[in-house]
Short mmCIF file of C-alpha atoms in Angstrom, two decimals:
data_model
loop_
_atom_site.label_atom_id
_atom_site.label_comp_id
_atom_site.label_asym_id
_atom_site.label_seq_id
_atom_site.Cartn_x
_atom_site.Cartn_y
_atom_site.Cartn_z
CA GLU A 240 38.39 186.89 70.52
CA THR A 241 37.08 184.88 73.03
CA GLY A 242 36.83 181.11 72.38
CA VAL A 243 34.56 177.82 72.48
CA THR A 244 33.02 177.12 75.64
CA GLN A 245 31.18 174.15 76.81
CA SER A 246 29.28 173.78 79.79
CA PRO A 247 28.59 171.84 81.86
CA THR A 248 32.71 170.07 82.27
CA HIS A 249 31.34 167.03 83.63
CA LEU A 250 28.08 165.00 83.77
CA ILE A 251 26.42 161.91 85.01
CA LYS A 252 23.49 160.33 83.94
CA THR A 253 21.03 157.37 84.52
CA ARG A 254 20.40 155.41 81.57
CA GLY A 255 17.44 156.31 79.85
CA GLN A 256 17.05 159.94 81.40
CA GLN A 257 17.82 162.90 78.83
CA VAL A 258 20.41 165.42 78.62
CA THR A 259 21.43 169.02 76.96
CA LEU A 260 24.70 169.77 76.35
CA ARG A 261 25.59 173.33 75.47
CA CYS A 262 28.26 175.26 73.78
CA SER A 263 29.06 178.98 72.65
CA SER A 264 30.81 179.26 69.78
CA GLN A 265 33.40 182.04 68.82
CA SER A 266 31.69 185.20 67.85
CA GLY A 267 31.21 185.28 64.01
CA HIS A 268 31.58 181.29 63.58
CA ASN A 269 27.88 180.49 61.83
CA THR A 270 29.15 177.03 61.57
CA VAL A 271 28.95 174.63 64.68
CA SER A 272 29.72 171.03 65.30
CA TRP A 273 29.38 167.99 67.39
CA TYR A 274 31.91 165.09 68.08
CA GLN A 275 31.61 161.99 70.51
CA GLN A 276 34.74 161.19 71.44
CA ALA A 277 34.74 157.26 73.35
CA LEU A 278 37.77 156.70 75.49
CA GLY A 279 41.08 156.13 74.35
CA GLN A 280 39.31 157.17 70.59
CA GLY A 281 39.29 159.81 67.98
CA PRO A 282 36.38 162.39 67.36
CA GLN A 283 33.54 161.19 66.11
CA PHE A 284 31.25 163.49 63.67
CA ILE A 285 27.55 163.69 65.59
CA PHE A 286 26.21 166.59 63.13
CA GLN A 287 26.67 169.65 62.17
CA TYR A 288 24.55 173.16 62.25
CA TYR A 289 25.01 176.08 59.86
CA ARG A 290 22.44 179.25 60.83
CA GLU A 291 20.54 177.25 62.74
CA GLU A 292 19.68 174.30 60.10
CA GLU A 293 21.41 171.21 60.27
CA ASN A 294 23.46 170.66 57.26
CA GLY A 295 25.08 166.83 57.65
CA ARG A 296 25.25 164.36 59.89
CA GLY A 297 27.40 161.40 61.14
CA ASN A 298 26.25 157.77 61.77
CA PHE A 299 24.38 158.42 64.97
CA PRO A 300 20.65 157.99 65.54
CA PRO A 301 17.86 160.57 66.27
CA ARG A 302 17.79 160.56 69.55
CA PHE A 303 21.18 162.92 69.04
CA SER A 304 19.73 165.70 68.23
CA GLY A 305 20.96 169.46 67.98
CA LEU A 306 19.88 173.16 68.11
CA GLN A 307 21.83 176.31 67.11
CA PHE A 308 20.83 179.97 68.77
CA PRO A 309 21.31 183.32 66.62
CA ASN A 310 23.73 184.10 69.00
CA TYR A 311 26.24 181.55 68.57
CA SER A 312 25.05 179.21 71.34
CA SER A 313 24.35 175.43 70.54
CA GLU A 314 22.98 172.70 72.16
CA LEU A 315 23.62 168.75 71.88
CA ASN A 316 20.22 166.78 72.86
CA VAL A 317 20.90 163.08 74.02
CA ASN A 318 17.22 161.02 74.33
CA ALA A 319 16.82 157.53 76.39
CA LEU A 320 20.78 157.38 77.24
CA GLU A 321 22.38 154.52 76.86
CA LEU A 322 26.10 153.00 78.52
CA ASP A 323 27.72 153.46 74.99
CA ASP A 324 27.01 156.95 75.05
CA SER A 325 29.17 157.78 78.16
CA ALA A 326 32.07 159.81 76.29
CA LEU A 327 33.46 162.92 76.21
CA TYR A 328 31.19 165.67 73.75
CA LEU A 329 32.72 168.06 71.85
CA CYS A 330 31.48 171.42 69.96
CA ALA A 331 33.92 173.15 67.30
CA SER A 332 32.88 176.27 65.39
CA ARG A 333 34.41 177.67 62.16
CA PRO A 334 34.19 180.87 60.33
CA ASP A 335 32.31 180.88 56.35
CA TRP A 336 35.80 180.96 54.88
CA GLY A 337 39.16 179.69 54.67
CA THR A 338 40.22 175.81 55.22
CA TYR A 339 37.68 173.92 57.26
CA GLU A 340 39.50 174.32 60.63
CA GLN A 341 37.85 174.37 63.40
CA TYR A 342 38.03 175.30 67.32
CA PHE A 343 37.46 172.99 69.50
CA GLY A 344 35.77 173.80 73.15
CA PRO A 345 37.00 171.65 76.10
CA GLY A 346 34.21 169.46 76.12
CA THR A 347 31.61 167.47 78.52
CA ARG A 348 32.37 164.25 79.82
CA LEU A 349 29.00 162.35 80.25
CA THR A 350 29.15 159.35 82.45
CA VAL A 351 26.36 157.16 81.75
CA THR A 352 25.22 154.57 84.71
CA GLY B 414 34.19 156.51 52.54
CA ASP B 415 37.05 158.78 53.85
CA SER B 416 39.34 157.65 56.55
CA VAL B 417 42.60 158.19 58.54
CA THR B 418 45.07 155.81 59.61
CA GLN B 419 47.60 156.77 62.34
CA MET B 420 50.56 154.46 63.81
CA GLU B 421 49.53 153.04 66.90
CA GLY B 422 51.56 154.59 69.99
CA PRO B 423 52.38 154.28 72.56
CA VAL B 424 55.64 156.49 71.78
CA THR B 425 57.78 156.97 74.36
CA LEU B 426 60.79 159.21 73.90
CA SER B 427 63.36 160.86 75.53
CA GLU B 428 63.82 164.59 75.82
CA GLU B 429 65.51 166.07 72.67
CA ALA B 430 64.75 163.02 70.32
CA PHE B 431 63.36 162.77 67.23
CA LEU B 432 59.74 162.36 66.62
CA THR B 433 57.65 160.74 63.34
CA ILE B 434 54.19 160.10 63.81
CA ASN B 435 53.20 158.44 60.87
CA CYS B 436 49.59 159.21 59.17
CA THR B 437 47.91 158.35 56.08
CA TYR B 438 44.37 159.01 54.55
CA THR B 439 41.88 157.58 52.00
CA ALA B 440 40.01 160.32 50.19
CA THR B 441 37.57 160.79 47.40
CA GLY B 442 38.76 164.55 46.49
CA TYR B 443 41.28 167.31 47.07
CA PRO B 444 40.71 167.38 51.19
CA SER B 445 42.86 169.82 53.95
CA LEU B 446 44.81 167.86 56.40
CA PHE B 447 45.04 168.83 60.02
CA TRP B 448 47.18 167.95 63.05
CA TYR B 449 45.35 168.33 66.52
CA VAL B 450 46.57 168.07 70.33
CA GLN B 451 44.83 166.71 73.03
CA TYR B 452 46.48 167.54 76.55
CA PRO B 453 45.21 165.52 79.51
CA GLY B 454 41.82 166.52 80.20
CA GLU B 455 41.50 169.32 77.37
CA GLY B 456 39.76 169.30 74.27
CA LEU B 457 41.50 169.72 71.33
CA GLN B 458 43.81 172.45 69.44
CA LEU B 459 44.74 172.54 66.27
CA LEU B 460 48.19 172.30 65.76
CA LEU B 461 48.97 172.80 62.01
CA LYS B 462 47.19 172.06 58.63
CA ALA B 463 48.05 171.81 54.67
CA THR B 464 45.42 172.62 52.13
CA LYS B 465 47.38 171.24 49.25
CA ALA B 466 49.42 169.00 47.76
CA ASP B 467 53.40 169.48 49.00
CA ASP B 468 51.93 172.18 51.40
CA LYS B 469 54.16 172.02 54.60
CA GLY B 470 51.97 172.94 58.01
CA SER B 471 54.47 174.04 60.73
CA ASN B 472 53.87 175.42 64.23
CA LYS B 473 55.98 175.10 67.72
CA GLY B 474 58.55 173.47 65.58
CA PHE B 475 56.47 170.74 64.55
CA GLU B 476 56.16 170.13 60.90
CA ALA B 477 53.74 168.35 58.33
CA THR B 478 54.00 167.77 54.40
CA TYR B 479 50.81 167.00 52.68
CA ARG B 480 52.06 164.10 50.07
CA LYS B 481 49.43 163.34 47.76
CA GLU B 482 51.57 160.81 45.68
CA THR B 483 51.71 158.94 48.95
CA THR B 484 48.47 159.71 50.59
CA SER B 485 50.23 161.07 53.74
CA PHE B 486 50.85 163.71 56.39
CA HIS B 487 53.37 162.49 58.80
CA LEU B 488 53.82 164.78 62.10
CA GLU B 489 57.97 165.20 62.64
CA LYS B 490 59.87 167.73 65.52
CA GLY B 491 63.40 167.61 65.48
CA SER B 492 63.76 167.61 69.22
CA VAL B 493 60.68 167.39 71.02
CA GLN B 494 60.55 168.33 75.19
CA VAL B 495 58.54 166.81 78.21
CA SER B 496 56.09 169.34 77.61
CA ASP B 497 54.83 167.79 73.87
CA SER B 498 53.53 164.63 76.30
CA ALA B 499 50.00 164.55 74.66
CA VAL B 500 47.64 162.51 72.44
CA TYR B 501 48.03 163.68 68.49
CA PHE B 502 45.29 163.37 65.78
CA CYS B 503 45.12 163.63 62.30
CA ALA B 504 42.57 164.51 60.94
CA LEU B 505 40.82 165.17 57.21
CA SER B 506 38.34 167.50 56.55
CA ASP B 507 35.38 165.70 54.42
CA GLN B 508 34.63 167.98 50.94
CA ALA B 509 31.49 165.94 50.63
CA GLY B 510 28.14 167.96 50.98
CA ASN B 511 30.51 170.84 51.52
CA THR B 512 30.19 170.52 55.62
CA GLY B 513 33.80 170.37 55.86
CA LYS B 514 33.09 168.10 58.92
CA LEU B 515 36.75 166.65 60.14
CA ILE B 516 37.34 162.67 60.16
CA PHE B 517 39.95 161.72 63.11
CA GLY B 518 42.24 159.11 63.21
CA GLN B 519 42.61 156.95 66.51
CA GLY B 520 44.94 159.18 67.58
CA THR B 521 48.90 158.22 69.20
CA THR B 522 49.92 158.57 72.74
CA LEU B 523 53.26 160.58 72.96
CA GLN B 524 55.39 159.87 76.45
CA VAL B 525 58.61 162.01 76.41
CA LYS B 526 60.87 161.42 79.82
CA PRO B 527 63.16 163.71 80.97
#
């Protein structure tokens, strides 16, 4: 069973630019969630997708958007980057059954200058 | 809304000392509770979980008991090692809307000295 992978590992962008982060979930996990972890803080829920449909969203503006594909891959897109978007972005997947435990990828470190 | 509060760190212990990291929560309904660990430069790893009141989660010598009466899920280990140095996050699953999103505490840094 493969784990959750994310790419790229690190990314540097300029304020106002757009960025796409990618995630490959564990096979068979139809639910994928994205979290933002600012330095020294706990992860904050951005949104969740189930079978390619968004089915939950945290307190993030619409410039944070996502896609999920049938092959267990997904994307997080952020438009009009702001300095405060600098953070570690974590992708997590979970199976359709069970106790809501989620399996996290290593994250993408985004720096906005 | 639901929330998780952890004791502030950093926590600095000598090797083989006893560890307690306090975690309390506020939630409607009956959430599942989790402890995740984050080693430097890495993502989160699930350490242990408990799904109902009085359940005890355990893994790698770590334990935590789901206490509904005190809304707590304190993490304990009898004898810590240098390799346990990491950031520990307490989390609950938000049952609202059946999304199962995780709500995290702010994290507690543990440093174990030889």
